[in-house]
Coordinates of C-alpha atoms and ligand atoms in Angstrom, one line a residue:
X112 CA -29.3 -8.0 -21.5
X113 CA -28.9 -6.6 -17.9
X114 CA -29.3 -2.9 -16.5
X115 CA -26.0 -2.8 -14.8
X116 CA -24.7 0.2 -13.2
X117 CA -21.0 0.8 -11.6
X118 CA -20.4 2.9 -9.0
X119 CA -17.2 4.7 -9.1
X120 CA -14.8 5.4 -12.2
X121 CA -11.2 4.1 -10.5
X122 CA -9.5 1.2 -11.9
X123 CA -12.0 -1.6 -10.6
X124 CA -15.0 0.3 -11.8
X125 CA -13.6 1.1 -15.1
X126 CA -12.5 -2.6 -15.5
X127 CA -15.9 -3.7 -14.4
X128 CA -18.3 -1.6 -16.9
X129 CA -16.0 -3.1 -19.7
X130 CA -16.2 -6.3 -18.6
X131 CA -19.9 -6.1 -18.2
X132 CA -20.6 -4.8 -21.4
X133 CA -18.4 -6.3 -23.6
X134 CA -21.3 -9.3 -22.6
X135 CA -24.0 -7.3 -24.2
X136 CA -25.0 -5.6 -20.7
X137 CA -26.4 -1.8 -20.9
X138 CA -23.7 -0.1 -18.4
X139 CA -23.9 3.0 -16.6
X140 CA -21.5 4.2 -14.5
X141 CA -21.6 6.8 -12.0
X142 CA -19.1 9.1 -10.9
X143 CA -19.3 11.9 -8.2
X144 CA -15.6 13.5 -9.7
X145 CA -15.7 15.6 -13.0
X146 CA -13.9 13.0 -14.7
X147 CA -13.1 9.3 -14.8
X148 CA -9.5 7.8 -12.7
X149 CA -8.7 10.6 -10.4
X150 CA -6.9 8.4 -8.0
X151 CA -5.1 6.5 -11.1
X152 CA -3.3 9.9 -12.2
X153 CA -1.7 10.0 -8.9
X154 CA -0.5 6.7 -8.6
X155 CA 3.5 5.8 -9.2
X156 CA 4.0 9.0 -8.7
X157 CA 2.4 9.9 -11.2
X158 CA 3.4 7.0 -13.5
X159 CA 0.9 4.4 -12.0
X160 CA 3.0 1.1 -11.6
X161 CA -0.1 -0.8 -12.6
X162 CA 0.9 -4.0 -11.8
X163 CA 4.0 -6.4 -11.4
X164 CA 5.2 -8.9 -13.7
X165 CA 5.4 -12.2 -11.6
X166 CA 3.4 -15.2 -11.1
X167 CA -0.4 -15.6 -9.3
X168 CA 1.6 -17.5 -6.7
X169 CA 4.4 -15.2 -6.1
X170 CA 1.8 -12.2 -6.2
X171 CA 0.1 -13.4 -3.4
X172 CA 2.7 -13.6 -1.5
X173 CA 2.9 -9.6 -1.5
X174 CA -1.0 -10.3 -0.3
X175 CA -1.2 -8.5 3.1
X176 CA -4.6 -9.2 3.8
X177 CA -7.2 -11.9 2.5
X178 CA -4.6 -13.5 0.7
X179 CA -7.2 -16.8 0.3
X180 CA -10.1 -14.9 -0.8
X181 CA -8.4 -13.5 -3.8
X182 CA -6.4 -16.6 -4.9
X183 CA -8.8 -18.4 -7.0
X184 CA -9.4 -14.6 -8.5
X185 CA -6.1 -13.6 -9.2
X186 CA -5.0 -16.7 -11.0
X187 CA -7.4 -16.7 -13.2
X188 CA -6.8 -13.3 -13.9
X189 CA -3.0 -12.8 -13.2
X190 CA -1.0 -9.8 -13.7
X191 CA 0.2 -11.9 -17.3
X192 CA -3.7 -11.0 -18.1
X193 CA -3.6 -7.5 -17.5
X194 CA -0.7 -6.6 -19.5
X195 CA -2.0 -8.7 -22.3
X196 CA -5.0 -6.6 -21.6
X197 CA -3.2 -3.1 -22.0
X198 CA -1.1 -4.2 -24.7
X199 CA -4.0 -5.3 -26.9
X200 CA -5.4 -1.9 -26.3
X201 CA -2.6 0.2 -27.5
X202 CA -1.2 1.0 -24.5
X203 CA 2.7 0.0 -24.6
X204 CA 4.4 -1.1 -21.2
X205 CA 8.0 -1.5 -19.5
X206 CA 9.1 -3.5 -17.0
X207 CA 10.9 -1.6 -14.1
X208 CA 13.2 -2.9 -10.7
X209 CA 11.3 -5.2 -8.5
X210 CA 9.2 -6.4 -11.8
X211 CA 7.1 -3.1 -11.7
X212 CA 5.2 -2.7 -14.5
X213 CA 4.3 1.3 -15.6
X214 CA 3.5 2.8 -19.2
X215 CA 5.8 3.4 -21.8
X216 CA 5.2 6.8 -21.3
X217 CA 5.7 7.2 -17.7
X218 CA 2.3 8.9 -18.0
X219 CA -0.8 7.5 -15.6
X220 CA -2.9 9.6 -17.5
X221 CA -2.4 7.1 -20.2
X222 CA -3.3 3.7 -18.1
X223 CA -7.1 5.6 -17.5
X224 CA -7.6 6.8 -21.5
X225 CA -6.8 3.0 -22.0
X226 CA -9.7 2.0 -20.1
X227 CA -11.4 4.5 -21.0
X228 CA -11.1 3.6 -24.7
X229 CA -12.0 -0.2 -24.3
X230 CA -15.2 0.8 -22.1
X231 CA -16.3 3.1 -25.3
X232 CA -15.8 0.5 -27.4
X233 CA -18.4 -1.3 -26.0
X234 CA -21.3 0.8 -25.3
X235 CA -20.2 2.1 -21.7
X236 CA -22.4 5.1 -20.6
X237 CA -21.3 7.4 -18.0
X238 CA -22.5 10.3 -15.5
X239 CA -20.2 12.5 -13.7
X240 CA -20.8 14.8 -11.2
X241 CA -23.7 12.6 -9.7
X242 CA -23.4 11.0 -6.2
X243 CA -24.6 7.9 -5.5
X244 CA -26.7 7.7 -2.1
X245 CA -28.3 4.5 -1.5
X246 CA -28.0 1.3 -3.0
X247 CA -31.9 0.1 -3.5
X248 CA -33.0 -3.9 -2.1
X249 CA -35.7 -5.5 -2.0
X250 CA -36.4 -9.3 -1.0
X251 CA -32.5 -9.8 -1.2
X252 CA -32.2 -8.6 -4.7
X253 CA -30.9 -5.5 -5.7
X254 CA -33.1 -3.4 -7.6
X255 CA -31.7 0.0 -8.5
X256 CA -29.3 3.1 -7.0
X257 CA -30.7 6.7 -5.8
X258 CA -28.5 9.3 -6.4
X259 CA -28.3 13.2 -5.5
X260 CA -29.8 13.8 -9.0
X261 CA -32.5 10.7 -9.2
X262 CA -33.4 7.2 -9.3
X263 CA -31.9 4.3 -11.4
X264 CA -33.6 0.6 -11.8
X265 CA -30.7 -1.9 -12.1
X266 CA -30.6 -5.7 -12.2
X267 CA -27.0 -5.8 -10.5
X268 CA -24.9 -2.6 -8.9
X269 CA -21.3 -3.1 -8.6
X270 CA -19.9 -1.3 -5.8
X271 CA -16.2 0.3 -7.1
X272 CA -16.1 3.3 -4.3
X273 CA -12.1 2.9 -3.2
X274 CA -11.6 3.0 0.4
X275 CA -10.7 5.9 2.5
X276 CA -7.5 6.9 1.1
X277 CA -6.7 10.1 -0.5
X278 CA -10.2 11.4 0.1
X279 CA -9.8 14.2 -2.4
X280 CA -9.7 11.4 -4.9
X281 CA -13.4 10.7 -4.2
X282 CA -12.7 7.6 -2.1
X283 CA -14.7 8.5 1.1
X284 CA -16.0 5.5 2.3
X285 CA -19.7 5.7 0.5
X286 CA -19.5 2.0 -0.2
X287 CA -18.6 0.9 3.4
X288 CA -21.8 3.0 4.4
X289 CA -24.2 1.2 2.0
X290 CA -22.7 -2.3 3.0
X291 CA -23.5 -1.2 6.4
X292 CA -26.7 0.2 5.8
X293 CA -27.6 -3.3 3.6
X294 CA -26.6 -5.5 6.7
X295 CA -23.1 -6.4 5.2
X296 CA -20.8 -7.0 7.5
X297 CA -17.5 -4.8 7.5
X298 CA -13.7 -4.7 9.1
X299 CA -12.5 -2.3 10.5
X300 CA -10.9 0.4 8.3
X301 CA -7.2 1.3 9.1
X302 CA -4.4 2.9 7.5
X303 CA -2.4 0.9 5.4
X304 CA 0.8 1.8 3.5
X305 CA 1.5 4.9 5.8
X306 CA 4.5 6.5 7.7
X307 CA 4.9 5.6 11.3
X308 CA 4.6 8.4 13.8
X309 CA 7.7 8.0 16.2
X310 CA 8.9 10.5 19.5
X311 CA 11.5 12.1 17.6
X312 CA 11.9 14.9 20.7
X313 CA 16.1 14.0 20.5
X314 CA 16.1 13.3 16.9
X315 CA 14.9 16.3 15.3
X316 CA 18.4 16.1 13.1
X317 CA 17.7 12.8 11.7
X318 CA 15.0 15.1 9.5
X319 CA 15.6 14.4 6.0
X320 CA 18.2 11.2 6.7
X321 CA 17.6 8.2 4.1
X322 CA 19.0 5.4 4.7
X323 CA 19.7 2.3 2.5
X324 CA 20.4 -1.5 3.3
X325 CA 18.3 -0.9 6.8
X326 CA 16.8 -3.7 8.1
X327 CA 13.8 -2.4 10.3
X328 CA 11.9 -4.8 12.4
X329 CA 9.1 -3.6 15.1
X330 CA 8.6 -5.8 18.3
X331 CA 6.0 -6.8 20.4
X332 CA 7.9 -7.6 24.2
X333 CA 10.7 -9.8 22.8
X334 CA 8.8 -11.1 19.7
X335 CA 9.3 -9.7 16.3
X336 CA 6.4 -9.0 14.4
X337 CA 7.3 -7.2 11.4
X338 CA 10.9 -7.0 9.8
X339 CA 12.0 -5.5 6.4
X340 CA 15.9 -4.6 4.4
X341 CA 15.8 -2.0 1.9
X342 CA 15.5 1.5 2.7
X343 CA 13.9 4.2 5.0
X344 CA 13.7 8.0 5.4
X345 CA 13.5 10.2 9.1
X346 CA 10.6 12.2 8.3
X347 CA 9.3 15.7 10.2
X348 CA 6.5 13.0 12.0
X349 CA 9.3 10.0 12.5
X350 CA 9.5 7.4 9.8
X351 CA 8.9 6.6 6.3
X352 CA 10.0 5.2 3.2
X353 CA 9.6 1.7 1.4
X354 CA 10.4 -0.5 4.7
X355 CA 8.5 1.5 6.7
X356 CA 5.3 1.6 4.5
X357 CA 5.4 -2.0 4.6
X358 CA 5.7 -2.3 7.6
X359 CA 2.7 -0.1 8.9
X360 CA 0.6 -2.6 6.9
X361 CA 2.1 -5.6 9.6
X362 CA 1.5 -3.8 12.6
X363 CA -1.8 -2.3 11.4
X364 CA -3.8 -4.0 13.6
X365 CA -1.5 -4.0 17.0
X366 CA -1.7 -1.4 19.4
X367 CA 1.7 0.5 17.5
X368 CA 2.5 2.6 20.6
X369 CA 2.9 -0.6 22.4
X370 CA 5.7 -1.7 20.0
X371 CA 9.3 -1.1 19.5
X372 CA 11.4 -0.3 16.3
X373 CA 14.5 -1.3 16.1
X374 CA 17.0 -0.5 13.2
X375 CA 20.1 -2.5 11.9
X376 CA 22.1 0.0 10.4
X377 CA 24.6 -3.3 9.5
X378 CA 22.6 -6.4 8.8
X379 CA 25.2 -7.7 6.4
X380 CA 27.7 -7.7 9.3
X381 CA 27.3 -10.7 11.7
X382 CA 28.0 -9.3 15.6
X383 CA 31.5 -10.5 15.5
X384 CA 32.5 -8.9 11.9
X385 CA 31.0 -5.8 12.8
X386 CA 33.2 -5.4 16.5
X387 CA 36.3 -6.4 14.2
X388 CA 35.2 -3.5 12.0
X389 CA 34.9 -0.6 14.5
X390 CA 38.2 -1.8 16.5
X391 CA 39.7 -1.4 13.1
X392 CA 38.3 1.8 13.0
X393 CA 38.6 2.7 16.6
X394 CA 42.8 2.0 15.8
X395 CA 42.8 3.8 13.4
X396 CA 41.4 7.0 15.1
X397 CA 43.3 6.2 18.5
X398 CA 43.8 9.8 19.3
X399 CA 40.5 10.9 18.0
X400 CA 37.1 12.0 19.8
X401 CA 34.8 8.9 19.5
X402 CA 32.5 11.1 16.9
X403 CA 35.1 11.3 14.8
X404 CA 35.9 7.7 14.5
X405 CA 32.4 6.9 13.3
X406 CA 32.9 9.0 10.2
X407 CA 33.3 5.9 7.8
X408 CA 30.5 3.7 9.5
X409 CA 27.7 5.9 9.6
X410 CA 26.3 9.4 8.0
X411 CA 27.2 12.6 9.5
X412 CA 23.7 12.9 11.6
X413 CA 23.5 9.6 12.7
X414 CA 26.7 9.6 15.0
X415 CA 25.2 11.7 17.8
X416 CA 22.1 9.6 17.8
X417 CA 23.9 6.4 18.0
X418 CA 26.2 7.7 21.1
X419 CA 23.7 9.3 22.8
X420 CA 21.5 5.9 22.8
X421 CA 24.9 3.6 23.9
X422 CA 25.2 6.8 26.4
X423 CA 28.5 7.4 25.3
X424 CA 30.1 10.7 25.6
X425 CA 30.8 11.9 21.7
X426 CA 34.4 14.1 23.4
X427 CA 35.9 11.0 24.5
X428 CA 39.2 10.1 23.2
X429 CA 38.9 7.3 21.3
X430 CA 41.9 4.6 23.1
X431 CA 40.0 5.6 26.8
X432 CA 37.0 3.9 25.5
X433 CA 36.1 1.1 27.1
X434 CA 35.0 -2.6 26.0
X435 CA 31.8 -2.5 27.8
X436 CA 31.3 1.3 26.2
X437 CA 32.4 -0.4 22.8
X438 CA 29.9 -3.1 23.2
X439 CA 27.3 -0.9 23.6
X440 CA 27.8 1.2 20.9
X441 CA 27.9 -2.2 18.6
X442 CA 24.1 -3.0 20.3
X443 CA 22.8 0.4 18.6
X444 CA 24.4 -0.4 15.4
X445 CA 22.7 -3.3 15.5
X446 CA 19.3 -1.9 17.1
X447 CA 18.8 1.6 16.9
X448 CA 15.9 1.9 18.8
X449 CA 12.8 4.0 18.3
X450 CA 9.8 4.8 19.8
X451 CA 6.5 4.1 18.0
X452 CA 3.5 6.7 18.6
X453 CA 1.0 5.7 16.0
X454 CA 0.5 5.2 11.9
X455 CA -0.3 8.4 10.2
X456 CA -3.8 9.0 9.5
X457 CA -5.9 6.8 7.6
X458 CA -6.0 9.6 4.8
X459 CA -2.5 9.7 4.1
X460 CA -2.6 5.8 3.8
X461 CA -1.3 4.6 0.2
X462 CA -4.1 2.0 0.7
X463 CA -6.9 1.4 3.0
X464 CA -6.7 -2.2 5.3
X465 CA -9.9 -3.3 6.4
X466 CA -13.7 -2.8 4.2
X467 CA -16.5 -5.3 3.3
X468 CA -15.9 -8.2 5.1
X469 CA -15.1 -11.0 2.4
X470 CA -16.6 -13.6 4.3
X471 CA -19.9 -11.6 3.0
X472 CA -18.9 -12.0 -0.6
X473 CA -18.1 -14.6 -2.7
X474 CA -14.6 -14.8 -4.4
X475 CA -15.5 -16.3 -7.5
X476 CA -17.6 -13.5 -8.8
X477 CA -17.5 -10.8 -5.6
X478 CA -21.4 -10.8 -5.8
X479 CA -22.4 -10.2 -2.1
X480 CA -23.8 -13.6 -0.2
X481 CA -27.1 -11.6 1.0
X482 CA -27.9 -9.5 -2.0
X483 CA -28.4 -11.0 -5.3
X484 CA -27.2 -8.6 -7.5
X485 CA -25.3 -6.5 -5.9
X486 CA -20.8 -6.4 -5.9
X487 CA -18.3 -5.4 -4.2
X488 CA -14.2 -4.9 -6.1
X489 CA -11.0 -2.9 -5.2
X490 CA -10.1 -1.7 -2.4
X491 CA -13.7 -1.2 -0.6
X492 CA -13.1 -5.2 0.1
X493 CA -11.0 -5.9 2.4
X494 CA -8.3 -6.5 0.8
X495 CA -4.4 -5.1 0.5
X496 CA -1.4 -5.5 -0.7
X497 CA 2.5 -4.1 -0.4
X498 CA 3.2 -1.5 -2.9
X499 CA 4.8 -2.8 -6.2
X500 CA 1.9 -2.7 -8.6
X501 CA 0.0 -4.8 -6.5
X502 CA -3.3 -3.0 -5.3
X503 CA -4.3 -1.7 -8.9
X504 CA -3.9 -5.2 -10.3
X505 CA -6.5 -6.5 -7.3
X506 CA -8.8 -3.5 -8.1
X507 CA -8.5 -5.0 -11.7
X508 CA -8.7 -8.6 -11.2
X509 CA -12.1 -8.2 -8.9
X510 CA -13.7 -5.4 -11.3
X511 CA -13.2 -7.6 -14.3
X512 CA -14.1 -10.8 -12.2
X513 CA -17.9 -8.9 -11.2
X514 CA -18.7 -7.6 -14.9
X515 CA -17.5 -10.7 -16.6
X516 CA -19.6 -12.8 -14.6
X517 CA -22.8 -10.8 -15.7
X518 CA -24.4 -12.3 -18.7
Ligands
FAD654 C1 -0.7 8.3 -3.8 C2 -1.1 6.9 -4.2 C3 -0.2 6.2 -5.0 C4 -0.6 4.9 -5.3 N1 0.2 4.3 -6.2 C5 -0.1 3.0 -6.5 C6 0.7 2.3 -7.5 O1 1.6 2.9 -8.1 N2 0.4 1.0 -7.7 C7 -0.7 0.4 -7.2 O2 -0.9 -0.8 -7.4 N3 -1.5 1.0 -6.3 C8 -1.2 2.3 -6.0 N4 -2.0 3.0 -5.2 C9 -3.3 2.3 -4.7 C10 -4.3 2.3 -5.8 O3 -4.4 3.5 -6.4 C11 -5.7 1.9 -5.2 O4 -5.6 0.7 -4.5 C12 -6.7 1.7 -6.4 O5 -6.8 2.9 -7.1 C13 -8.1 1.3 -5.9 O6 -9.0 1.3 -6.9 P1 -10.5 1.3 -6.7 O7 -11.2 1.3 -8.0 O8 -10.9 0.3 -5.7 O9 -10.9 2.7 -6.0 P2 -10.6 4.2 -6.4 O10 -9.5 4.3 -7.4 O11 -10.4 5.0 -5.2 O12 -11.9 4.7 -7.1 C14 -13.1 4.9 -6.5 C15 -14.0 5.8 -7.3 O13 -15.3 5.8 -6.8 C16 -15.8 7.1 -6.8 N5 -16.9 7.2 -5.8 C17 -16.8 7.0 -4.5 N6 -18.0 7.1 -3.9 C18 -18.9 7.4 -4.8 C19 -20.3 7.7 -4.8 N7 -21.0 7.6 -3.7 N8 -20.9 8.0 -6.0 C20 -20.2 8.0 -7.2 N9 -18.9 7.8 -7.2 C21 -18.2 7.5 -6.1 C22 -14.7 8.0 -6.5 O14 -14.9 9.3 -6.8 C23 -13.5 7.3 -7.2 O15 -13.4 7.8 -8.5 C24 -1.8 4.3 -4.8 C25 -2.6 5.0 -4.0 C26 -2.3 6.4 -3.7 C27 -3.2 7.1 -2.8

């Protein structure tokens, strides 16, 4: 039997301790909050979509970063596992758009008291309100914790802090700092999964605007280096939304003020289709101001915008337009440009990009290559993934991969 202790009661540390103990390991786990999955309740809005229902090899395909490391991991623990897992421990599950898994219940409250519940059956011990300060090593081998309140011996320490997220969840980075402090090499931390800060100085109307079947793509000079369909929202800061949240986890790691965003507001029409479309249109409201006749192809707010960027004069009578006027306006449709600032601070990231290095850990088990011992799971690795249930099934995979491999 082993002294292990977990750091950090989120989904990877709560999946750990169980794991751990369930092989006759004496678990502790520490926790600086007052109570166990305080970043879980949040998650889904609420409704924590814990995973998604699709194969290992079409999971990591929504793998932003590390994709290789975690293969081996996640197919031997696939998101077919985890809801086996939940299931068998009484907690019911549906199946939502885009394979989304959530509870029954709609209640995330209810994905942590399922954890919580299989780590008590088991023996799992656990300390709130304690702070873990240093992770203790000596001759390569871990040997125990020190904490705001005392001093722990340990034969391994699995390292469950979260990244730097949603601080007020308790993720603040603690476990990049003892990697650091151990001589564990890190990347970079960056926000992942944010909104995009864009100069909306002439767009201050767009606040509020969602848009659906968008396709947004950012560019670096002429090449495109992130693209996504689906939909967006004009934010007080610039951008947001599902495309766009995806798409600040491509462009992480370029200089984003550097890039430009363009939207096609008709990517099912071809450039042909759509020119047939607005002359029909444009016929139709001959005797019209050009704002007018955009009424059926785009929202109220947009029409301004769109003229103003094809440097068209919204008073002009519609049959005085002219082909090279018309042309433009049929470029915006197809690119309505924006101007990238930056991503929004790393604390308002969905997920943290960048953490331990996995080069320093080994992806069978994610024991760390220079300290025996000692793990690293979830989102302190650096690791991430597009939203869809994704991240909370890596923070399982890699927390029950480290405690099952403690015997
Ligand atoms: C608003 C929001 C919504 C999200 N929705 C989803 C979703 O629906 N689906 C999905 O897949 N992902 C979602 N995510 C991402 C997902 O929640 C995280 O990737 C996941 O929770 C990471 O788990 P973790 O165990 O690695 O870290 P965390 O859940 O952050 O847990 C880390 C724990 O360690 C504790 N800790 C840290 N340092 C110390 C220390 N020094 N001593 C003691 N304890 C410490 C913290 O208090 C915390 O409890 C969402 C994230 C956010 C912010």
């Amino acid at each position: 039997m082993k002294r292990v202790i977990v750091i950090g009661a989120g989904a990877s540390g709560l999946m750990a301790a169980y794991a751990a103990a369930k092989n006759g390991n004496d678990v502790l786990v520490i926790e600086k909050n007052e109570k166990a999955g305080k970043k879980i309740y949040i998650t889904g809005k609420g409704r924590c979509n814990l995973t998604n229902d699709i194969a290992a090899d079409d999971f990591l395909e929504n793998v932003v970063s590390n994709r290789k490391f975690l293969t081996g991991c996640i197919h031997r623990y696939p998101p077919s596992w985890l809801i086996r897992f939940c299931e068998e421990g009484g907690l019911r599950l549906k199946t939502e758009r885009g394979d989304r898994v959530f509870p029954l219940s709609d209640k995330a409250s209810d994905v942590t008291a399922c954890l919580l519940r299989y780590a008590n059956s088991v023996g799992v011990r656990f300390q709130f309100h304690e702070k873990v300060e240093k992770i203790v090593v000596s001759d390569c081998i871990v040997s125990g914790i020190i904490t705001d309140k005392g001093r722990y011996e340990a034969d391994a320490v699995i390292v469950c802090t979260g990244g730097l997220s949603y601080p007020a969840t308790g993720s603040t980075g603690d476990g990049l700092r003892f990697a650091e402090s151990l001589g564990i090499g890190t990347v970079k931390c960056m926000p992942a999964l944010c909104g995009i800060v864009c100069d909306m100085r002439a767009l201050k109307d767009l606040q509020g605007l969602s848009l659906k079947n968008v396709r947004v793509s950012a560019y670096e000079g002429s090449k495109c280096v992130s693209s996504f369909f689906g939909e967006m929202l004009f934010t007080h800061f610039g951008i947001s939304g599902p495309t766009v949240l995806s798409m600040s986890s491509e462009i992480n790691r370029r200089p984003v003020e550097k890039l430009k965003i363009l939207i096609d507001l008709k990517p099912a029409l071809d450039d042909e289709t759509l020119d047939r479309r607005i002359l029909r249109d444009f016929d139709k409201y001959s005797n019209k101001q050009l704002a007018n006749a955009l009424i059926e192809l785009l929202p109220k707010k947009l029409i301004a915008p769109v003229l103003a960027s094809a440097r068209c004069a919204p008073g002009k009578l519609v049959h005085s337009v002219t082909k090279e006027e018309r042309a433009r306006i049929l470029q915006i449709l197809k690119g309505f440009p924006l101007q990238p600032i930056s991503l929004r601070p790393i604390e308002e990231g969905i997920v943290t990009a960048g953490g331990v290095d996995v080069g320093e850990i080994d992806p069978k088990n994610m024991q760390s290559k220079k300290v025996k011992g000692l793990y690293f799971c979830g989102e302190v690795l650096d690791v991430d993934a597009y939203t869809g249930g994704f991240n909370l099934q890596i923070a399982f995979s890699t927390g029950y991969a480290a405690g099952n491999s403690i015997l």
